[in-house]
Short mmCIF file of N, CA and C in Angstrom, two decimals:
data_model
loop_
_atom_site.label_atom_id
_atom_site.label_comp_id
_atom_site.label_asym_id
_atom_site.label_seq_id
_atom_site.Cartn_x
_atom_site.Cartn_y
_atom_site.Cartn_z
N MET L 1 106.60 91.57 115.20
CA MET L 1 105.23 91.44 114.64
C MET L 1 105.15 90.20 113.74
N GLN L 2 103.73 89.68 114.01
CA GLN L 2 103.31 88.66 113.13
C GLN L 2 103.38 88.75 111.71
N LYS L 3 103.81 87.82 111.00
CA LYS L 3 103.63 88.00 109.40
C LYS L 3 102.37 87.42 108.87
N TYR L 4 101.59 88.05 107.98
CA TYR L 4 100.21 87.69 107.48
C TYR L 4 100.30 87.46 106.00
N LYS L 5 99.45 86.54 105.51
CA LYS L 5 99.21 86.47 104.04
C LYS L 5 98.81 87.55 103.35
N LEU L 6 97.84 88.43 103.95
CA LEU L 6 97.24 89.57 103.62
C LEU L 6 97.68 90.75 104.49
N ASN L 7 98.16 91.76 103.91
CA ASN L 7 98.69 93.03 104.55
C ASN L 7 98.23 94.25 104.05
N PHE L 8 98.35 95.24 105.02
CA PHE L 8 98.14 96.70 104.25
C PHE L 8 99.26 97.12 103.76
N GLU L 9 99.21 97.90 102.60
CA GLU L 9 100.37 98.32 101.98
C GLU L 9 99.90 100.09 101.83
N LEU L 10 100.19 100.72 102.72
CA LEU L 10 100.00 102.15 102.74
C LEU L 10 101.34 102.92 101.97
N VAL L 11 100.84 103.47 100.72
CA VAL L 11 101.86 104.07 100.01
C VAL L 11 102.03 105.65 100.72
N PRO L 12 103.50 106.04 100.73
CA PRO L 12 103.79 107.17 101.13
C PRO L 12 102.92 108.18 100.36
N ASP L 13 102.43 109.36 100.83
CA ASP L 13 101.78 110.42 100.33
C ASP L 13 102.50 110.89 98.94
N GLY L 14 103.55 111.27 98.94
CA GLY L 14 104.41 111.59 97.86
C GLY L 14 104.58 110.62 96.81
N CYS L 15 104.12 109.30 96.90
CA CYS L 15 104.22 108.38 95.80
C CYS L 15 102.77 108.09 95.24
N TRP L 16 101.80 108.65 95.84
CA TRP L 16 100.49 108.32 95.53
C TRP L 16 100.25 108.12 94.00
N TYR L 17 100.98 109.09 93.23
CA TYR L 17 100.70 109.08 91.55
C TYR L 17 101.87 108.44 90.82
N SER L 18 102.73 107.75 91.52
CA SER L 18 103.72 106.72 90.92
C SER L 18 103.50 105.36 90.77
N ASN L 19 102.20 105.12 89.94
CA ASN L 19 101.76 103.85 89.69
C ASN L 19 101.96 103.72 88.11
N LEU L 20 101.90 102.39 87.95
CA LEU L 20 102.23 101.98 86.56
C LEU L 20 101.35 102.42 85.38
N ARG L 21 100.02 102.69 85.95
CA ARG L 21 98.86 103.00 84.94
C ARG L 21 99.26 104.37 84.71
N SER L 22 99.84 105.04 85.37
CA SER L 22 100.05 106.62 85.04
C SER L 22 101.60 106.80 84.32
N ILE L 23 102.25 105.96 84.54
CA ILE L 23 103.88 105.85 84.22
C ILE L 23 103.77 105.23 82.58
N LEU L 24 103.18 103.93 82.48
CA LEU L 24 103.24 103.43 81.31
C LEU L 24 102.33 103.81 80.22
N PRO L 25 102.63 103.66 79.02
CA PRO L 25 101.63 103.61 77.85
C PRO L 25 100.59 102.63 78.03
N PRO L 26 99.17 102.86 77.82
CA PRO L 26 98.09 101.93 78.14
C PRO L 26 98.47 100.53 77.65
N LYS L 27 99.04 100.36 76.42
CA LYS L 27 99.50 99.07 75.79
C LYS L 27 100.38 98.27 76.83
N GLY L 28 101.31 99.06 77.42
CA GLY L 28 102.19 98.53 78.45
C GLY L 28 101.68 98.09 79.73
N TRP L 29 100.79 98.90 80.14
CA TRP L 29 100.04 98.37 81.42
C TRP L 29 99.21 97.21 81.11
N ASP L 30 98.52 97.16 79.99
CA ASP L 30 97.91 95.75 79.50
C ASP L 30 98.72 94.71 79.76
N ILE L 31 99.87 94.87 79.06
CA ILE L 31 100.66 93.67 79.15
C ILE L 31 101.05 93.06 80.58
N VAL L 32 101.44 94.17 81.42
CA VAL L 32 101.66 93.84 82.77
C VAL L 32 100.71 93.20 83.46
N ARG L 33 99.48 93.78 83.42
CA ARG L 33 98.39 93.41 84.19
C ARG L 33 97.76 91.89 83.72
N ARG L 34 97.92 91.78 82.35
CA ARG L 34 97.36 90.42 81.79
C ARG L 34 98.36 89.40 82.05
N ASP L 35 99.66 89.69 82.21
CA ASP L 35 100.73 88.90 82.99
C ASP L 35 100.41 88.40 84.17
N ALA L 36 99.93 89.13 85.04
CA ALA L 36 99.60 89.04 86.42
C ALA L 36 98.37 88.10 86.53
N TYR L 37 97.24 88.53 85.71
CA TYR L 37 96.07 87.67 85.70
C TYR L 37 96.44 86.31 85.22
N ALA L 38 97.40 86.04 84.32
CA ALA L 38 97.74 84.64 83.71
C ALA L 38 98.59 83.97 84.82
N ARG L 39 99.49 84.46 85.56
CA ARG L 39 100.14 83.83 86.63
C ARG L 39 99.15 83.41 87.84
N ALA L 40 98.03 84.12 87.85
CA ALA L 40 97.07 83.83 89.05
C ALA L 40 96.11 82.59 88.78
N GLY L 41 96.02 82.44 87.46
CA GLY L 41 95.18 81.38 86.89
C GLY L 41 93.64 81.27 87.51
N GLY L 42 93.00 82.56 87.81
CA GLY L 42 91.73 82.81 87.94
C GLY L 42 91.41 82.69 89.43
N LYS L 43 92.60 82.68 90.36
CA LYS L 43 92.44 82.73 91.57
C LYS L 43 93.09 83.93 92.25
N CYS L 44 92.78 84.62 93.32
CA CYS L 44 93.36 85.62 93.97
C CYS L 44 94.95 85.21 94.50
N SER L 45 95.79 86.00 94.30
CA SER L 45 97.30 85.71 94.58
C SER L 45 97.53 85.68 96.05
N ILE L 46 96.49 86.17 96.68
CA ILE L 46 96.81 86.32 98.12
C ILE L 46 95.80 85.30 98.97
N CYS L 47 94.51 85.34 98.90
CA CYS L 47 93.65 84.39 99.56
C CYS L 47 93.46 83.09 98.81
N GLY L 48 93.69 83.13 97.65
CA GLY L 48 93.23 81.88 96.65
C GLY L 48 91.91 81.50 96.36
N ALA L 49 91.08 82.63 96.60
CA ALA L 49 89.74 82.54 96.13
C ALA L 49 89.41 82.59 94.68
N PRO L 50 88.63 81.64 94.09
CA PRO L 50 88.50 82.10 92.67
C PRO L 50 87.91 83.37 92.43
N SER L 51 87.91 84.14 91.25
CA SER L 51 87.32 85.29 91.08
C SER L 51 87.26 85.36 89.45
N LYS L 52 86.15 85.96 89.29
CA LYS L 52 85.93 86.19 87.75
C LYS L 52 86.45 87.52 87.46
N ARG L 53 86.63 88.48 88.76
CA ARG L 53 87.07 89.79 88.38
C ARG L 53 88.25 90.12 89.31
N LEU L 54 89.42 89.72 88.92
CA LEU L 54 90.82 90.09 89.49
C LEU L 54 91.19 91.31 89.29
N GLU L 55 91.88 91.99 90.01
CA GLU L 55 92.45 93.35 89.94
C GLU L 55 94.03 93.24 90.08
N ALA L 56 94.51 93.94 89.17
CA ALA L 56 96.05 94.17 89.27
C ALA L 56 96.58 94.96 90.47
N HIS L 57 97.42 94.47 91.26
CA HIS L 57 98.04 95.43 92.27
C HIS L 57 99.59 95.26 92.39
N GLU L 58 100.11 96.56 92.39
CA GLU L 58 101.42 96.87 92.33
C GLU L 58 101.93 96.49 93.65
N GLN L 59 103.05 95.83 93.98
CA GLN L 59 103.64 95.63 95.18
C GLN L 59 104.97 96.39 95.15
N TRP L 60 105.10 97.32 96.23
CA TRP L 60 106.27 98.27 96.32
C TRP L 60 107.00 98.10 97.56
N SER L 61 108.45 98.08 97.56
CA SER L 61 109.19 98.13 98.84
C SER L 61 109.85 99.51 98.76
N TYR L 62 110.06 100.09 100.21
CA TYR L 62 110.63 101.32 100.22
C TYR L 62 111.90 101.26 100.92
N ASP L 63 112.93 101.80 100.31
CA ASP L 63 114.30 101.76 101.04
C ASP L 63 114.41 103.23 101.53
N GLU L 64 114.22 103.43 102.75
CA GLU L 64 114.21 104.92 103.37
C GLU L 64 115.52 105.66 103.26
N SER L 65 116.63 104.93 103.43
CA SER L 65 117.99 105.42 103.52
C SER L 65 118.44 105.77 102.31
N ALA L 66 117.83 105.20 101.24
CA ALA L 66 117.99 105.44 99.88
C ALA L 66 117.07 106.28 99.20
N CYS L 67 116.05 106.56 99.94
CA CYS L 67 114.72 107.30 99.37
C CYS L 67 114.42 106.59 98.04
N THR L 68 114.27 105.45 97.97
CA THR L 68 113.89 104.61 96.76
C THR L 68 112.64 103.70 96.83
N GLN L 69 111.73 104.13 96.15
CA GLN L 69 110.39 103.07 95.95
C GLN L 69 110.73 102.21 94.86
N LYS L 70 110.63 100.92 95.02
CA LYS L 70 111.15 99.94 94.19
C LYS L 70 109.71 98.99 93.79
N LEU L 71 109.57 98.82 92.68
CA LEU L 71 108.39 97.72 92.19
C LEU L 71 108.91 96.40 92.40
N GLU L 72 108.38 95.65 93.30
CA GLU L 72 108.80 94.20 93.49
C GLU L 72 107.96 93.51 92.58
N ASN L 73 106.64 93.78 92.15
CA ASN L 73 105.72 92.69 91.75
C ASN L 73 104.35 93.26 91.25
N VAL L 74 103.91 92.60 90.40
CA VAL L 74 102.39 93.12 90.14
C VAL L 74 101.59 91.66 90.16
N ILE L 75 100.67 91.73 91.02
CA ILE L 75 99.86 90.29 91.12
C ILE L 75 98.46 90.57 91.12
N ALA L 76 97.71 89.57 90.92
CA ALA L 76 96.06 89.68 90.60
C ALA L 76 95.62 89.37 91.98
N VAL L 77 94.51 90.17 92.44
CA VAL L 77 93.98 89.98 93.79
C VAL L 77 92.49 90.16 93.44
N CYS L 78 91.55 89.56 94.33
CA CYS L 78 90.30 89.80 94.34
C CYS L 78 89.85 91.03 95.04
N PRO L 79 88.70 91.66 94.88
CA PRO L 79 88.45 92.91 95.21
C PRO L 79 88.51 93.02 96.76
N ASP L 80 88.04 91.99 97.24
CA ASP L 80 88.15 92.02 98.79
C ASP L 80 89.61 92.12 99.59
N CYS L 81 90.51 91.35 98.85
CA CYS L 81 91.92 91.48 99.37
C CYS L 81 92.46 92.93 99.10
N HIS L 82 91.86 93.46 97.72
CA HIS L 82 92.45 94.76 97.44
C HIS L 82 92.16 95.90 98.44
N ALA L 83 90.83 95.97 98.79
CA ALA L 83 90.22 96.79 99.76
C ALA L 83 91.05 96.71 101.12
N VAL L 84 91.57 95.72 101.49
CA VAL L 84 92.29 95.35 102.76
C VAL L 84 93.59 96.07 102.45
N ILE L 85 94.14 95.78 101.24
CA ILE L 85 95.62 96.35 101.00
C ILE L 85 95.48 97.96 101.07
N HIS L 86 94.47 98.60 100.40
CA HIS L 86 94.27 99.96 100.34
C HIS L 86 93.26 100.54 101.34
N ILE L 87 93.77 100.07 102.64
CA ILE L 87 92.50 100.05 103.78
C ILE L 87 92.20 101.77 103.81
N GLY L 88 93.20 102.63 103.62
CA GLY L 88 93.04 103.96 103.85
C GLY L 88 91.89 104.26 102.82
N ARG L 89 91.83 104.13 101.76
CA ARG L 89 90.89 104.34 100.66
C ARG L 89 89.54 103.60 100.98
N THR L 90 89.50 102.29 101.37
CA THR L 90 88.43 101.59 101.63
C THR L 90 87.64 102.23 103.08
N SER L 91 88.42 102.76 104.07
CA SER L 91 88.07 103.50 105.08
C SER L 91 87.22 104.58 104.80
N LEU L 92 87.72 105.42 103.88
CA LEU L 92 87.18 106.73 103.32
C LEU L 92 85.76 106.37 102.61
N LYS L 93 85.90 105.32 102.21
CA LYS L 93 84.55 104.90 101.38
C LYS L 93 83.45 104.17 102.35
N GLY L 94 83.82 104.15 103.53
CA GLY L 94 83.10 103.64 104.57
C GLY L 94 82.90 101.99 104.60
N ASN L 95 83.88 101.33 104.12
CA ASN L 95 83.91 99.88 103.91
C ASN L 95 84.89 99.19 104.69
N GLU L 96 85.37 99.90 105.84
CA GLU L 96 86.48 99.26 106.62
C GLU L 96 85.96 97.99 107.50
N ARG L 97 84.57 97.98 107.88
CA ARG L 97 84.15 96.82 108.63
C ARG L 97 84.36 95.35 107.80
N ALA L 98 83.92 95.55 106.56
CA ALA L 98 83.92 94.45 105.74
C ALA L 98 85.48 94.01 105.44
N ALA L 99 86.04 94.93 105.37
CA ALA L 99 87.79 94.92 104.95
C ALA L 99 88.40 94.32 106.28
N SER L 100 87.95 94.61 107.47
CA SER L 100 88.53 94.15 108.53
C SER L 100 88.21 92.65 108.89
N GLU L 101 86.95 92.42 108.63
CA GLU L 101 86.41 90.92 108.88
C GLU L 101 87.22 90.05 107.61
N HIS L 102 87.53 90.49 106.33
CA HIS L 102 88.26 89.72 105.29
C HIS L 102 89.63 89.53 105.98
N PHE L 103 90.41 90.74 106.38
CA PHE L 103 91.79 90.46 107.01
C PHE L 103 91.81 89.32 108.02
N MET L 104 90.87 89.34 109.02
CA MET L 104 90.86 88.45 109.96
C MET L 104 90.67 87.04 109.49
N LYS L 105 89.83 86.81 108.65
CA LYS L 105 89.42 85.54 107.95
C LYS L 105 90.60 85.01 106.92
N VAL L 106 91.26 85.78 106.32
CA VAL L 106 92.21 85.27 105.42
C VAL L 106 93.51 85.10 106.41
N ASN L 107 93.94 85.78 107.38
CA ASN L 107 94.88 85.64 108.10
C ASN L 107 94.75 84.86 109.30
N GLY L 108 93.46 84.36 109.65
CA GLY L 108 93.07 83.50 110.78
C GLY L 108 93.56 84.30 112.19
N CYS L 109 93.06 85.48 112.34
CA CYS L 109 93.58 86.20 113.62
C CYS L 109 92.36 86.93 114.23
N SER L 110 92.56 87.49 115.23
CA SER L 110 91.56 88.34 116.09
C SER L 110 91.47 89.95 115.66
N TYR L 111 90.43 90.65 116.01
CA TYR L 111 90.24 91.89 115.88
C TYR L 111 91.35 92.71 116.48
N ALA L 112 91.98 92.22 117.64
CA ALA L 112 93.02 92.96 118.30
C ALA L 112 94.31 92.68 117.32
N ASP L 113 94.65 91.59 116.83
CA ASP L 113 95.61 91.50 115.82
C ASP L 113 95.49 92.30 114.70
N TYR L 114 94.40 92.37 114.24
CA TYR L 114 94.03 93.36 112.88
C TYR L 114 94.34 94.89 113.26
N ARG L 115 93.84 95.24 114.45
CA ARG L 115 94.22 96.84 115.09
C ARG L 115 95.70 97.01 115.16
N ALA L 116 96.50 95.77 115.77
CA ALA L 116 97.99 95.97 115.85
C ALA L 116 98.49 96.14 114.58
N ALA L 117 98.14 95.28 113.56
CA ALA L 117 98.91 95.33 112.23
C ALA L 117 98.57 96.65 111.38
N LEU L 118 97.21 97.18 111.91
CA LEU L 118 97.04 98.49 111.26
C LEU L 118 97.75 99.49 111.78
N GLY L 119 97.85 99.48 113.18
CA GLY L 119 98.81 100.49 113.87
C GLY L 119 100.30 100.49 113.31
N LYS L 120 100.75 99.26 113.14
CA LYS L 120 102.28 99.13 112.61
C LYS L 120 102.23 99.62 111.24
N ALA L 121 101.14 99.45 110.43
CA ALA L 121 101.14 100.09 108.98
C ALA L 121 101.00 101.52 108.95
N ASN L 122 100.33 102.16 110.01
CA ASN L 122 100.21 103.52 110.06
C ASN L 122 101.53 104.11 110.41
N GLU L 123 102.21 103.45 111.53
CA GLU L 123 103.56 103.76 111.93
C GLU L 123 104.45 103.88 110.72
N ASP L 124 104.50 102.78 109.95
CA ASP L 124 105.52 102.88 108.79
C ASP L 124 105.22 103.95 107.75
N HIS L 125 103.82 104.26 107.64
CA HIS L 125 103.37 105.08 106.50
C HIS L 125 103.77 106.66 107.22
N ARG L 126 103.68 106.90 108.29
CA ARG L 126 104.08 108.16 109.07
C ARG L 126 105.71 108.32 108.97
N ARG L 127 106.28 107.43 108.99
CA ARG L 127 107.87 107.36 108.75
C ARG L 127 108.15 107.50 107.51
N ARG L 128 107.80 106.89 106.57
CA ARG L 128 107.90 106.96 105.17
C ARG L 128 107.52 108.36 104.59
N ASN L 129 106.60 108.95 105.23
CA ASN L 129 106.14 110.27 104.60
C ASN L 129 107.36 111.45 105.04
N LYS L 130 108.17 111.06 106.01
CA LYS L 130 109.28 112.18 106.13
C LYS L 130 110.29 112.08 105.24
N VAL L 131 110.31 111.09 104.08
CA VAL L 131 111.14 111.13 102.98
C VAL L 131 110.56 112.25 102.03
N SER L 132 111.38 113.22 101.73
CA SER L 132 110.82 114.44 100.93
C SER L 132 110.50 113.81 99.50
N GLU L 133 111.49 113.12 98.90
CA GLU L 133 111.26 112.78 97.60
C GLU L 133 111.71 111.43 97.20
N TRP L 134 111.13 110.50 96.64
CA TRP L 134 111.43 109.11 96.51
C TRP L 134 111.68 108.95 95.00
N LYS L 135 112.92 108.19 94.96
CA LYS L 135 113.40 107.79 93.56
C LYS L 135 112.64 106.38 93.21
N LEU L 136 112.44 106.28 91.88
CA LEU L 136 111.51 105.31 91.35
C LEU L 136 112.42 104.12 90.69
N ASP L 137 112.31 102.74 91.14
CA ASP L 137 113.07 102.12 90.85
C ASP L 137 111.98 101.03 89.96
N LEU L 138 112.14 100.89 88.72
CA LEU L 138 111.14 100.11 87.88
C LEU L 138 111.85 98.88 87.31
N SER L 139 113.03 98.60 87.80
CA SER L 139 113.86 97.46 87.25
C SER L 139 113.14 96.17 86.85
N TRP L 140 111.91 95.92 87.75
CA TRP L 140 111.15 94.61 87.73
C TRP L 140 110.52 94.36 86.32
N LEU L 141 110.28 95.73 85.71
CA LEU L 141 109.53 95.59 84.29
C LEU L 141 110.53 95.21 83.27
N ASN L 142 111.96 94.98 83.59
CA ASN L 142 113.02 94.47 82.61
C ASN L 142 112.36 93.03 82.10
N ARG L 143 111.86 92.39 83.09
CA ARG L 143 111.31 90.89 82.67
C ARG L 143 110.67 91.02 81.35
N PHE L 144 109.90 92.06 81.10
CA PHE L 144 109.03 92.12 79.73
C PHE L 144 109.80 92.52 78.69
N THR L 145 111.09 92.97 78.54
CA THR L 145 111.81 93.19 77.51
C THR L 145 113.01 92.30 77.10
N GLN L 146 113.17 91.32 77.95
CA GLN L 146 114.14 90.07 77.79
C GLN L 146 113.67 89.20 76.75
#
């Protein structure tokens, strides 16, 4: 499977509410998201487009054998990239066409490539949904306490 700059990140259903905004106190979330914005320097961390309205996005990895959801990074992304990343939500809102066009533009790929990548993301999502309970690894946050 081809590696892209912009990818879908379908969170397993059982992890939908394991986000930093719901776990951290508001002041803690502000520190994390502002750090992401500062590192981005006013540009989307994925497509590089300048943006006055960046959004903080949590990047997670999933170890299915250890049943662990691990926070890997928090990055600043433009709304268009964020819509692609969360394509399921975007589709429910009726905005999949714009997201698909942004995916193809950023990745320099065809609609067939878009569909293949989405199919792979859905396959990963179905497989990860078979894990009954995920442990949470937030060790990435240690960078703020050192």
